[in-house]
Structures are given as structure tokens and as C-alpha cells.
Amino acid sequence: MDPIAKAAAELSPWALFVQADIVVKLVMLLLLAASVWSWAIIVERSRRLRTINGQAKQFEEWFWKAESLDALYDPAAKANHPSAKMFVAGMNEWRRSVARGRIDREGVRGRLASTTQVSIAREVDDLGDRLNILATIGAVAPFVGLFGTVWGIMGAFTSIAASQNTTLAVVAPGIAEALFATAMGLFAAIPAVIGYNRLLHNVGRLEARLSAFAEEFQGLLSRQLDGMEQK
């Protein structure tokens, strides 16, 4: 085999993994698993947020086209997305409040605001549930890779001392195996950090959208409340 081709084969990712020390191998496998896990979270949350945003847009269109809030209640109760859940929670509180003999206007408005905000907070918390995993992977993976690198370099120096040979052909494979662990750490960390920041931004935008819709919903009920009092 051509010497250059042989050297390239010995420094391929698979060859570096196979030739690595058992500790470095475990580090590489851990980082690979972390990378797969982070990508699974990124893809799943991105799809879910895209779906929820589409559902929110469609529900808001239904909301403003509906003949009455009561007519929208039954379809919303069967839906399973944050906008519908917030609407149902608000309507339930509205119905309980106006069913009383004497209506406390400020009390009803306060309870409506509290109910809708609790519903939004619950849904946002659910959407952000796995984002802390991405943050952890992004923060820890480089250090795990660095640990593998330090361990690999220690092993390479031990081998050099035992062989008493410091030529590049002897030194390069061990150093390359060690540095490959650092590369694996960055490979796991960089997408996790980017995914975390992007998903956190999207969750924040969705929360703002739900809060704006909740304000419009409360405003509509507040005007109905004023009309009831004038009668």
C-alpha cells in the first residue's frame, strides 16, 4: 500500500476510534450518544413548535370568525394545543364566574388573567422541558472531550517513553487519537448550543403570541362583562 494512503487510513475516524485507549473509547461513545440525543431533541422540538404555531394561527382565525365564544368552546375542548387549552381554561373560569348571582367585575377579570397565564405557563414549561438537556450537553461536552484528549496524550507519552522513539510516525497516531476526542466534544456541543438558543427563542416567541392572544381574549370577555352590568 502507498505510504500516504496507509497513513491516511490509520488517521481515519474509525481507525482512531479502534486504536484508542478504552477510556478514550468510552469518552467518544458517550459524546456520540450525547450528539444523537441532542439532535433528536432539536428535531422533535422544532417540528412540535412548527406544528403548534400553525395550530395557533388557525385557531386565532377561527376565534375571530366564530359567531360566539360558546360556539367555539366545544371544538376547542377537543383540540390539543396551547391556544385551545388556554381558551378552554378561560371560558371555564368565565362560566363559573358569571353563573353566580352577583358578579364582581374586578374579581372576574383578575381570575381570568390568572387562569389564562397559568395555562400559558404550563404549556411553555412543557415545551421547554428538554431544552435544559441541550444546555447541559453544550456546556459539558467540550470538557468531556478535553478529558479524553488529556487521557489520550498521557497514554501517548507513556508509549513514547516505553519505546524511546520520538519520530513523527510514532507520535502522530497517539496524539491524533487524543485530539479526536476534543473534536468529538465540539461535534456534540456546537449543535446543542445552537439548537438550545434557537429553540429557546422560538419558545419565547410562542409565549409572546399566546400572551397577546390571551390579552385579546380577556379584552373581549371584559367588554361582555361591561355589557352585562349595564343591563
GROMACS .gro file of C-alpha atoms in nm:
model
  231
    1MET     CA    1   0.000   0.000   0.000
    2ASP     CA    2   0.114   0.350  -0.078
    3PRO     CA    3   0.265   0.510   0.239
    4ILE     CA    4   0.045   0.818   0.208
    5ALA     CA    5  -0.270   0.610   0.168
    6LYS     CA    6  -0.166   0.393   0.461
    7ALA     CA    7  -0.111   0.696   0.682
    8ALA     CA    8  -0.449   0.839   0.580
    9ALA     CA    9  -0.620   0.509   0.665
   10GLU     CA   10  -0.453   0.499   1.006
   11LEU     CA   11  -0.576   0.852   1.080
   12SER     CA   12  -0.936   0.797   0.966
   13PRO     CA   13  -1.207   0.850   1.233
   14TRP     CA   14  -1.281   0.477   1.256
   15ALA     CA   15  -0.913   0.383   1.283
   16LEU     CA   16  -0.860   0.648   1.551
   17PHE     CA   17  -1.152   0.507   1.748
   18VAL     CA   18  -1.040   0.145   1.715
   19GLN     CA   19  -0.680   0.222   1.813
   20ALA     CA   20  -0.777   0.446   2.107
   21ASP     CA   21  -0.742   0.355   2.473
   22ILE     CA   22  -1.051   0.203   2.641
   23VAL     CA   23  -1.112   0.521   2.842
   24VAL     CA   24  -1.090   0.737   2.529
   25LYS     CA   25  -1.324   0.497   2.350
   26LEU     CA   26  -1.579   0.533   2.629
   27VAL     CA   27  -1.548   0.911   2.608
   28MET     CA   28  -1.604   0.902   2.232
   29LEU     CA   29  -1.907   0.673   2.265
   30LEU     CA   30  -2.052   0.898   2.536
   31LEU     CA   31  -2.007   1.206   2.318
   32LEU     CA   32  -2.158   1.029   2.017
   33ALA     CA   33  -2.461   0.930   2.226
   34ALA     CA   34  -2.493   1.289   2.353
   35SER     CA   35  -2.480   1.420   1.995
   36VAL     CA   36  -2.752   1.179   1.879
   37TRP     CA   37  -2.966   1.271   2.183
   38SER     CA   38  -2.929   1.644   2.123
   39TRP     CA   39  -3.017   1.611   1.753
   40ALA     CA   40  -3.324   1.403   1.844
   41ILE     CA   41  -3.440   1.679   2.082
   42ILE     CA   42  -3.369   1.953   1.827
   43VAL     CA   43  -3.564   1.779   1.550
   44GLU     CA   44  -3.857   1.679   1.775
   45ARG     CA   45  -3.896   2.022   1.939
   46SER     CA   46  -3.856   2.207   1.610
   47ARG     CA   47  -4.131   2.003   1.450
   48ARG     CA   48  -4.356   2.042   1.752
   49LEU     CA   49  -4.310   2.418   1.768
   50ARG     CA   50  -4.377   2.448   1.395
   51THR     CA   51  -4.698   2.247   1.435
   52ILE     CA   52  -4.812   2.448   1.738
   53ASN     CA   53  -4.753   2.779   1.562
   54GLY     CA   54  -4.962   2.659   1.269
   55GLN     CA   55  -5.237   2.545   1.505
   56ALA     CA   56  -5.225   2.876   1.692
   57LYS     CA   57  -5.263   3.073   1.369
   58GLN     CA   58  -5.556   2.857   1.257
   59PHE     CA   59  -5.726   2.880   1.598
   60GLU     CA   60  -5.694   3.258   1.608
   61GLU     CA   61  -5.860   3.276   1.267
   62TRP     CA   62  -6.145   3.056   1.394
   63PHE     CA   63  -6.168   3.271   1.707
   64TRP     CA   64  -6.230   3.594   1.519
   65LYS     CA   65  -6.467   3.432   1.268
   66ALA     CA   66  -6.676   3.246   1.530
   67GLU     CA   67  -7.033   3.365   1.582
   68SER     CA   68  -6.989   3.337   1.959
   69LEU     CA   69  -6.735   3.216   2.212
   70ASP     CA   70  -6.973   2.943   2.325
   71ALA     CA   71  -6.987   2.808   1.968
   72LEU     CA   72  -6.608   2.780   1.967
   73TYR     CA   73  -6.590   2.609   2.306
   74ASP     CA   74  -6.677   2.251   2.201
   75PRO     CA   75  -6.426   2.233   1.910
   76ALA     CA   76  -6.160   2.391   2.132
   77ALA     CA   77  -6.225   2.140   2.411
   78LYS     CA   78  -6.144   1.857   2.169
   79ALA     CA   79  -5.822   2.020   2.045
   80ASN     CA   80  -5.482   1.952   2.199
   81HIS     CA   81  -5.268   2.260   2.153
   82PRO     CA   82  -5.179   2.557   2.380
   83SER     CA   83  -5.412   2.816   2.224
   84ALA     CA   84  -5.718   2.593   2.258
   85LYS     CA   85  -5.626   2.485   2.611
   86MET     CA   86  -5.582   2.845   2.720
   87PHE     CA   87  -5.916   2.939   2.563
   88VAL     CA   88  -6.097   2.650   2.733
   89ALA     CA   89  -5.943   2.732   3.072
   90GLY     CA   90  -6.053   3.095   3.035
   91MET     CA   91  -6.405   3.001   2.927
   92ASN     CA   92  -6.442   2.762   3.218
   93GLU     CA   93  -6.345   3.037   3.461
   94TRP     CA   94  -6.579   3.281   3.283
   95ARG     CA   95  -6.876   3.047   3.305
   96ARG     CA   96  -6.816   2.977   3.673
   97SER     CA   97  -6.784   3.348   3.747
   98VAL     CA   98  -7.093   3.471   3.561
   99ALA     CA   99  -7.304   3.184   3.695
  100ARG     CA  100  -7.302   3.349   4.038
  101GLY     CA  101  -7.584   3.575   4.139
  102ARG     CA  102  -7.370   3.882   4.192
  103ILE     CA  103  -7.076   3.948   3.959
  104ASP     CA  104  -6.759   4.102   4.097
  105ARG     CA  105  -6.620   4.274   3.788
  106GLU     CA  106  -6.262   4.320   3.909
  107GLY     CA  107  -6.259   3.974   4.065
  108VAL     CA  108  -6.371   3.813   3.739
  109ARG     CA  109  -6.107   4.000   3.539
  110GLY     CA  110  -5.836   3.907   3.785
  111ARG     CA  111  -5.930   3.540   3.783
  112LEU     CA  112  -5.947   3.534   3.403
  113ALA     CA  113  -5.599   3.687   3.377
  114SER     CA  114  -5.461   3.444   3.633
  115THR     CA  115  -5.623   3.140   3.470
  116THR     CA  116  -5.501   3.218   3.119
  117GLN     CA  117  -5.148   3.298   3.235
  118VAL     CA  118  -5.127   2.975   3.436
  119SER     CA  119  -5.239   2.781   3.129
  120ILE     CA  120  -4.976   2.953   2.913
  121ALA     CA  121  -4.703   2.898   3.172
  122ARG     CA  122  -4.791   2.529   3.194
  123GLU     CA  123  -4.770   2.484   2.816
  124VAL     CA  124  -4.446   2.683   2.784
  125ASP     CA  125  -4.290   2.483   3.066
  126ASP     CA  126  -4.383   2.161   2.886
  127LEU     CA  127  -4.227   2.285   2.560
  128GLY     CA  128  -3.907   2.388   2.735
  129ASP     CA  129  -3.884   2.065   2.933
  130ARG     CA  130  -3.593   1.912   2.736
  131LEU     CA  131  -3.408   2.229   2.648
  132ASN     CA  132  -3.204   2.204   2.968
  133ILE     CA  133  -3.058   1.880   2.827
  134LEU     CA  134  -2.927   2.072   2.525
  135ALA     CA  135  -2.781   2.337   2.755
  136THR     CA  136  -2.610   2.069   2.964
  137ILE     CA  137  -2.466   1.891   2.659
  138GLY     CA  138  -2.345   2.219   2.513
  139ALA     CA  139  -2.171   2.314   2.838
  140VAL     CA  140  -2.027   1.976   2.939
  141ALA     CA  141  -1.938   1.803   2.609
  142PRO     CA  142  -1.622   2.012   2.538
  143PHE     CA  143  -1.484   1.930   2.883
  144VAL     CA  144  -1.563   1.561   2.842
  145GLY     CA  145  -1.380   1.569   2.509
  146LEU     CA  146  -1.091   1.753   2.673
  147PHE     CA  147  -1.072   1.484   2.940
  148GLY     CA  148  -1.045   1.221   2.666
  149THR     CA  149  -0.772   1.427   2.499
  150VAL     CA  150  -0.570   1.464   2.819
  151TRP     CA  151  -0.605   1.094   2.893
  152GLY     CA  152  -0.505   1.002   2.538
  153ILE     CA  153  -0.200   1.229   2.541
  154MET     CA  154  -0.090   1.079   2.872
  155GLY     CA  155  -0.117   0.735   2.715
  156ALA     CA  156   0.073   0.851   2.405
  157PHE     CA  157   0.357   0.993   2.614
  158THR     CA  158   0.374   0.670   2.813
  159SER     CA  159   0.404   0.472   2.489
  160ILE     CA  160   0.673   0.709   2.360
  161ALA     CA  161   0.870   0.671   2.682
  162ALA     CA  162   0.842   0.292   2.666
  163SER     CA  163   0.951   0.274   2.301
  164GLN     CA  164   1.211   0.550   2.339
  165ASN     CA  165   1.121   0.666   1.991
  166THR     CA  166   1.006   1.022   1.924
  167THR     CA  167   0.970   1.011   1.547
  168LEU     CA  168   0.656   1.162   1.394
  169ALA     CA  169   0.536   0.819   1.279
  170VAL     CA  170   0.529   0.701   1.639
  171VAL     CA  171   0.395   1.021   1.797
  172ALA     CA  172   0.127   1.120   1.542
  173PRO     CA  173  -0.126   0.834   1.587
  174GLY     CA  174  -0.145   0.870   1.966
  175ILE     CA  175  -0.177   1.248   1.952
  176ALA     CA  176  -0.438   1.223   1.674
  177GLU     CA  177  -0.646   0.978   1.881
  178ALA     CA  178  -0.635   1.216   2.174
  179LEU     CA  179  -0.730   1.523   1.969
  180PHE     CA  180  -1.010   1.330   1.805
  181ALA     CA  181  -1.182   1.320   2.145
  182THR     CA  182  -1.176   1.702   2.157
  183ALA     CA  183  -1.323   1.714   1.807
  184MET     CA  184  -1.599   1.477   1.919
  185GLY     CA  185  -1.671   1.706   2.214
  186LEU     CA  186  -1.710   2.006   1.985
  187PHE     CA  187  -1.914   1.798   1.741
  188ALA     CA  188  -2.161   1.729   2.022
  189ALA     CA  189  -2.153   2.073   2.185
  190ILE     CA  190  -2.185   2.314   1.893
  191PRO     CA  191  -2.521   2.185   1.755
  192ALA     CA  192  -2.655   2.156   2.111
  193VAL     CA  193  -2.574   2.521   2.190
  194ILE     CA  194  -2.712   2.648   1.859
  195GLY     CA  195  -3.023   2.431   1.894
  196TYR     CA  196  -3.079   2.545   2.254
  197ASN     CA  197  -3.057   2.914   2.167
  198ARG     CA  198  -3.279   2.878   1.861
  199LEU     CA  199  -3.544   2.670   2.037
  200LEU     CA  200  -3.543   2.897   2.341
  201HIS     CA  201  -3.602   3.192   2.109
  202ASN     CA  202  -3.889   3.011   1.936
  203VAL     CA  203  -4.048   2.914   2.268
  204GLY     CA  204  -4.024   3.278   2.378
  205ARG     CA  205  -4.192   3.393   2.058
  206LEU     CA  206  -4.471   3.140   2.107
  207GLU     CA  207  -4.518   3.253   2.467
  208ALA     CA  208  -4.547   3.615   2.349
  209ARG     CA  209  -4.800   3.512   2.085
  210LEU     CA  210  -5.010   3.321   2.339
  211SER     CA  211  -4.993   3.610   2.584
  212ALA     CA  212  -5.108   3.856   2.316
  213PHE     CA  213  -5.397   3.627   2.223
  214ALA     CA  214  -5.487   3.592   2.592
  215GLU     CA  215  -5.499   3.971   2.625
  216GLU     CA  216  -5.736   3.995   2.327
  217PHE     CA  217  -5.949   3.714   2.468
  218GLN     CA  218  -5.968   3.880   2.810
  219GLY     CA  219  -6.050   4.213   2.649
  220LEU     CA  220  -6.342   4.060   2.463
  221LEU     CA  221  -6.478   3.900   2.780
  222SER     CA  222  -6.423   4.224   2.969
  223ARG     CA  223  -6.642   4.412   2.718
  224GLN     CA  224  -6.909   4.144   2.754
  225LEU     CA  225  -6.885   4.188   3.129
  226ASP     CA  226  -6.938   4.563   3.097
  227GLY     CA  227  -7.240   4.498   2.878
  228MET     CA  228  -7.389   4.260   3.134
  229GLU     CA  229  -7.352   4.521   3.406
  230GLN     CA  230  -7.526   4.786   3.201
  231LYS     CA  231  -7.837   4.573   3.174
   0.00000   0.00000   0.00000
